[in-house]
CSV table of C-alpha atoms in Angstrom, one decimal:
chain,number,residue,atom,x,y,z
X,1,MET,CA,16.3,3.7,-6.8
X,2,VAL,CA,15.1,0.2,-6.3
X,3,ASN,CA,12.9,-2.0,-8.4
X,4,VAL,CA,9.6,-3.5,-7.5
X,5,GLU,CA,10.9,-6.9,-6.3
X,6,THR,CA,13.6,-5.3,-4.1
X,7,ALA,CA,11.1,-2.8,-2.6
X,8,LEU,CA,8.5,-5.5,-1.8
X,9,LYS,CA,11.2,-7.7,-0.2
X,10,GLU,CA,12.4,-4.7,1.9
X,11,ALA,CA,8.9,-4.2,3.0
X,12,THR,CA,8.3,-7.7,4.2
X,13,THR,CA,11.8,-8.1,5.8
X,14,THR,CA,12.1,-4.6,7.5
X,15,ILE,CA,8.6,-4.0,8.6
X,16,GLU,CA,7.8,-5.9,11.8
X,17,GLY,CA,4.7,-8.0,11.4
X,18,ALA,CA,4.5,-7.8,7.7
X,19,ILE,CA,2.4,-10.7,6.2
X,20,GLY,CA,2.5,-9.7,2.5
X,21,ALA,CA,3.0,-6.8,0.2
X,22,ALA,CA,2.1,-5.7,-3.3
X,23,LEU,CA,2.5,-3.0,-5.8
X,24,VAL,CA,-0.8,-2.4,-7.5
X,25,ASP,CA,-1.9,-0.4,-10.6
X,26,TYR,CA,-5.3,1.0,-9.6
X,27,GLY,CA,-6.2,1.8,-13.1
X,28,SER,CA,-6.4,-1.9,-13.9
X,29,GLY,CA,-6.5,-3.5,-10.5
X,30,MET,CA,-3.6,-5.7,-11.4
X,31,ALA,CA,-0.6,-6.4,-9.0
X,32,LEU,CA,2.7,-5.6,-10.6
X,33,GLY,CA,4.5,-7.5,-8.0
X,34,THR,CA,3.6,-9.4,-4.7
X,35,ILE,CA,5.4,-11.1,-1.9
X,36,GLY,CA,4.1,-13.1,1.0
X,37,GLY,CA,0.5,-13.7,1.6
X,38,GLY,CA,-0.5,-17.3,1.8
X,39,LYS,CA,-3.7,-19.4,2.0
X,40,ASP,CA,-5.4,-16.8,4.3
X,41,LEU,CA,-4.2,-13.8,2.1
X,42,ASP,CA,-4.5,-14.1,-1.7
X,43,LEU,CA,-2.6,-10.9,-2.7
X,44,ALA,CA,-4.0,-10.9,-6.3
X,45,VAL,CA,-7.6,-10.8,-4.7
X,46,ALA,CA,-6.5,-8.2,-2.2
X,47,ALA,CA,-5.0,-6.1,-4.9
X,48,ALA,CA,-8.2,-6.1,-6.9
X,49,GLY,CA,-10.5,-5.5,-3.9
X,50,ASN,CA,-8.4,-2.6,-2.5
X,51,THR,CA,-8.3,-1.0,-6.0
X,52,ASP,CA,-12.1,-0.6,-5.4
X,53,VAL,CA,-11.4,1.0,-2.0
X,54,VAL,CA,-8.9,3.5,-3.6
X,55,ARG,CA,-11.2,4.3,-6.5
X,56,ALA,CA,-14.2,4.9,-4.1
X,57,LYS,CA,-12.2,7.3,-1.9
X,58,VAL,CA,-10.8,9.3,-4.9
X,59,ARG,CA,-14.4,9.6,-6.3
X,60,THR,CA,-15.7,10.7,-2.9
X,61,MET,CA,-13.0,13.4,-2.5
X,62,GLU,CA,-13.8,14.6,-6.0
X,63,MET,CA,-17.5,14.8,-5.2
X,64,LEU,CA,-16.8,16.7,-1.9
X,65,GLY,CA,-14.5,19.1,-3.8
X,66,LEU,CA,-11.5,18.2,-1.6
X,67,LYS,CA,-8.3,19.5,-3.0
X,68,ASP,CA,-6.0,17.3,-1.1
X,69,GLU,CA,-4.1,14.1,-1.7
X,70,ILE,CA,-4.6,10.7,0.0
X,71,GLU,CA,-1.4,9.5,1.8
X,72,ASP,CA,-2.6,6.3,3.4
X,73,ILE,CA,-5.8,4.3,3.8
X,74,LEU,CA,-5.9,2.1,6.8
X,75,ILE,CA,-8.1,-0.9,7.3
X,76,THR,CA,-8.1,-2.4,10.7
X,77,LEU,CA,-9.3,-5.9,11.2
X,78,GLY,CA,-9.4,-8.0,14.4
X,79,GLY,CA,-6.1,-9.5,13.7
X,80,GLN,CA,-4.5,-7.6,10.9
X,81,TYR,CA,-3.8,-4.0,9.6
X,82,HIS,CA,-4.2,-3.4,5.9
X,83,LEU,CA,-2.3,-0.3,4.8
X,84,ILE,CA,-2.7,1.2,1.3
X,85,ARG,CA,-0.2,3.9,0.4
X,86,LEU,CA,-0.9,5.8,-2.7
X,87,MET,CA,2.3,6.6,-4.7
X,88,LYS,CA,3.0,10.2,-5.8
X,89,ALA,CA,6.8,10.1,-6.4
X,90,ARG,CA,8.4,10.5,-9.9
X,91,GLY,CA,5.5,9.8,-12.2
X,92,SER,CA,4.1,6.9,-10.2
X,93,ASP,CA,0.6,8.3,-10.0
X,94,GLY,CA,-1.9,5.6,-10.4
X,95,PHE,CA,-0.2,3.0,-8.2
X,96,PHE,CA,-0.4,2.1,-4.6
X,97,LEU,CA,1.7,0.0,-2.2
X,98,TYR,CA,-0.4,-2.5,-0.2
X,99,LEU,CA,0.8,-4.0,3.0
X,100,ALA,CA,-0.9,-6.5,5.2
X,101,LEU,CA,0.3,-6.7,8.9
X,102,ASP,CA,-0.2,-9.0,11.8
X,103,ARG,CA,-1.9,-6.6,14.3
X,104,GLY,CA,-0.2,-8.2,17.4
X,105,ARG,CA,3.3,-7.8,16.1
X,106,ALA,CA,3.2,-4.6,14.1
X,107,ASN,CA,4.0,-1.1,15.0
X,108,LEU,CA,1.6,0.9,12.8
X,109,ALA,CA,3.5,4.2,13.1
X,110,MET,CA,6.8,2.6,12.2
X,111,ALA,CA,5.1,0.7,9.3
X,112,ARG,CA,3.8,3.8,7.8
X,113,HIS,CA,7.2,5.5,8.2
X,114,GLN,CA,9.0,2.6,6.5
X,115,LEU,CA,6.5,2.2,3.7
X,116,LYS,CA,6.9,5.9,3.0
X,117,LYS,CA,10.6,5.5,2.7
X,118,ILE,CA,10.2,2.4,0.4
X,119,GLU,CA,7.9,4.4,-1.8
X,120,ASN,CA,10.5,7.2,-2.0
X,121,ASP,CA,13.1,4.8,-3.2
X,122,LEU,CA,10.9,2.8,-5.5
X,123,GLU,CA,11.3,3.2,-9.3
X,124,VAL,CA,8.2,2.0,-11.2
């Protein structure tokens, strides 16, 4: 088991093309931890904004009567991927991992695989 700081550091050092990462409570929209980002990526703003994305998708699934779980939400931009991984392990429901990637350097399949591993090792 690893803590939030260690997990986020692992995400940005082991995932090729990582720009920044955050662990977010989507009940409140608050980031419990962040790493990376910069002037072009304010992770606190990204955490709050992506909380709205998660809430909207959860609501839509409920309205459609879908009895399934969201694994990832992917947002593709011209130069970046934004990956949202809803956490399900060990009572971590209500949290998501957020990862921003440089599209030119990232391998999306490997990023998803590594983020899943980080989620499984993370203790909130």
